[in-house]
Short mmCIF file of C-alpha atoms in Angstrom, two decimals:
data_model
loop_
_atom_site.label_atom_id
_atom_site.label_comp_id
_atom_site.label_asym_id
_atom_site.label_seq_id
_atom_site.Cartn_x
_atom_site.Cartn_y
_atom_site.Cartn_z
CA UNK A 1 100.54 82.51 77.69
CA UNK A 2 98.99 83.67 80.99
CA UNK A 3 96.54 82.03 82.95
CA UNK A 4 93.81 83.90 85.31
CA UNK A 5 91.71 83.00 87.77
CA UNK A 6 88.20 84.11 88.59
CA UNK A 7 89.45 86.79 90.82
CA UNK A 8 91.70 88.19 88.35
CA UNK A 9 95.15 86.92 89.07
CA UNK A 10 97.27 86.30 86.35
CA UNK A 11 99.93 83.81 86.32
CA UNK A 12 102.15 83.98 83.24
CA UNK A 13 106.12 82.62 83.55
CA UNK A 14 108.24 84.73 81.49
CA UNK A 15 112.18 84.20 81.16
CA UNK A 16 113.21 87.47 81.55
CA UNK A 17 113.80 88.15 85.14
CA UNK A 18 112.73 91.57 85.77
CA UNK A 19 108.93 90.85 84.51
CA UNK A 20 106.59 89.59 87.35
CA UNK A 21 105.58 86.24 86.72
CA UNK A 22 101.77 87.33 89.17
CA UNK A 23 100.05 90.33 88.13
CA UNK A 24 96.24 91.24 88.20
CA UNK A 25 94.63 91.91 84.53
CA UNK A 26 93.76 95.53 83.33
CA UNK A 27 90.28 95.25 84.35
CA UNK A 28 90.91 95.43 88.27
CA UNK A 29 91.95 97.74 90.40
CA UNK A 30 91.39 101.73 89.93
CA UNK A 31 91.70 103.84 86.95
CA UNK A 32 92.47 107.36 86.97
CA UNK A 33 89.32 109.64 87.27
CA UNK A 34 89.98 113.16 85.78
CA UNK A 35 92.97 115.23 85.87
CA UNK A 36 96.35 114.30 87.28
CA UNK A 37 97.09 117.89 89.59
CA UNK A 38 100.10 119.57 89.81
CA UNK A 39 101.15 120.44 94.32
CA UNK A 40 104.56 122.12 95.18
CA UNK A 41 105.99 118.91 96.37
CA UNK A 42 104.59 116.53 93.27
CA UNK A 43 100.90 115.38 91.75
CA UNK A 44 97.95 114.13 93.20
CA UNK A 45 94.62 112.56 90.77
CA UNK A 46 91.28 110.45 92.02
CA UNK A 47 91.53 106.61 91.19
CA UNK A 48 87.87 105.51 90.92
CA UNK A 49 87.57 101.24 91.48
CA UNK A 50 86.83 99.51 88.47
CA UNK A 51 83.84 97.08 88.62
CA UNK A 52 85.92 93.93 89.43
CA UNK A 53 85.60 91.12 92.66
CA UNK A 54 86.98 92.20 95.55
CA UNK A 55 89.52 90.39 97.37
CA UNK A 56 89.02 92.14 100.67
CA UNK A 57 85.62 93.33 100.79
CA UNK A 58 84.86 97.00 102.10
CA UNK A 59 86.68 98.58 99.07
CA UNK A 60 86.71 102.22 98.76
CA UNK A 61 85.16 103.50 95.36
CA UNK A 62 87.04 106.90 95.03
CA UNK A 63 90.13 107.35 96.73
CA UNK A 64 93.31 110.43 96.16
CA UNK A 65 96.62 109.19 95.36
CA UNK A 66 99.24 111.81 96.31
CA UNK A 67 102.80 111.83 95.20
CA UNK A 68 105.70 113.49 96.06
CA UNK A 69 109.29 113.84 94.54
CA UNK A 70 110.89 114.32 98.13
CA UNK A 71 114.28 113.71 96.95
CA UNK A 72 115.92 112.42 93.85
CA UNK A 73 116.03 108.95 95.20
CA UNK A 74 113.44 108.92 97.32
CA UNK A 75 108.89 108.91 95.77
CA UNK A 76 106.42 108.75 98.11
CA UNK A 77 103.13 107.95 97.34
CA UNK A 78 99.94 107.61 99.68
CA UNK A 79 96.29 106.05 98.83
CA UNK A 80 93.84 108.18 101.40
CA UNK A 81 89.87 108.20 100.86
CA UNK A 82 89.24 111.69 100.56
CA UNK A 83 85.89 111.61 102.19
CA UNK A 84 86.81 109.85 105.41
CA UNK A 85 89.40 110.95 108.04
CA UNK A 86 91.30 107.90 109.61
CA UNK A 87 93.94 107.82 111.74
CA UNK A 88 97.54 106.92 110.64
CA UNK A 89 100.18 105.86 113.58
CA UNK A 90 101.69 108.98 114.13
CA UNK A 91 106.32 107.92 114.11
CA UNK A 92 108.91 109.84 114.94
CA UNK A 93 110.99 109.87 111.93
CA UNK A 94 108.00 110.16 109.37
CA UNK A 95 106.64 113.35 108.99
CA UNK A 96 104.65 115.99 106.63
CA UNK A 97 106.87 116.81 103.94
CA UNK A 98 107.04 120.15 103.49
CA UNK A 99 109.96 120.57 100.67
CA UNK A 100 109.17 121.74 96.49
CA UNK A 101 109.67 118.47 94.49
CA UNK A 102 113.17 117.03 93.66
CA UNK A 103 114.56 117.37 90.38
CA UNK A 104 117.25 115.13 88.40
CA UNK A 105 115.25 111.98 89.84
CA UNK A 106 117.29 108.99 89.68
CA UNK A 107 113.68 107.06 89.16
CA UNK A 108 110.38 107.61 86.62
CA UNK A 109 106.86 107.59 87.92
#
């Protein structure tokens, strides 16, 4: 039996290890809005905010989820909002991947 609070964290202990004992309930967070696209390197879709408390405050209502099969062991995924530039800390070793998505992933998404 799980227990949630008025924010929407859940709290249920389960004895199998692998299962997350905190999670947030179905109704928070974003849902997908429309299609899921097809890019070289993976997908990308529009995750609209379902109508739930914020923990934060300032939450972005529509925001782009990329993802990208880069290498068989390796996803990357990044949450941008698609109508506001901001900066991201440019770093040496992470850059623009410019590859066609992996196959034989070792990993489901």
């Amino acid at each position: 039996q799980s227990t949630c609070t008025l924010r929407g964290c859940c709290w249920s202990p389960e004895s199998n290890t692998s299962v997350p004992w905190c999670f947030f309930s179905s109704n928070h967070g974003y849902k997908v809005d429309g299609s899921i696209r097809s890019t070289q390197a993976g997908f990308e879709t529009t995750l609209t905010r379902l109508p739930s408390p914020s923990f934060f405050g300032n939450d972005i209502n529509i925001v782009l989820l990329t993802g990208e099969y880069q290498t068989p062991n390796r996803f990357r995924f990044k949450i941008t909002d698609p109508k506001t530039h901001r900066f991201e800390v440019p770093h040496e070793h992470v850059r623009s991947f410019t590859g066609s998505a992996a196959s034989n992933l070792n990993y489901k998404v």
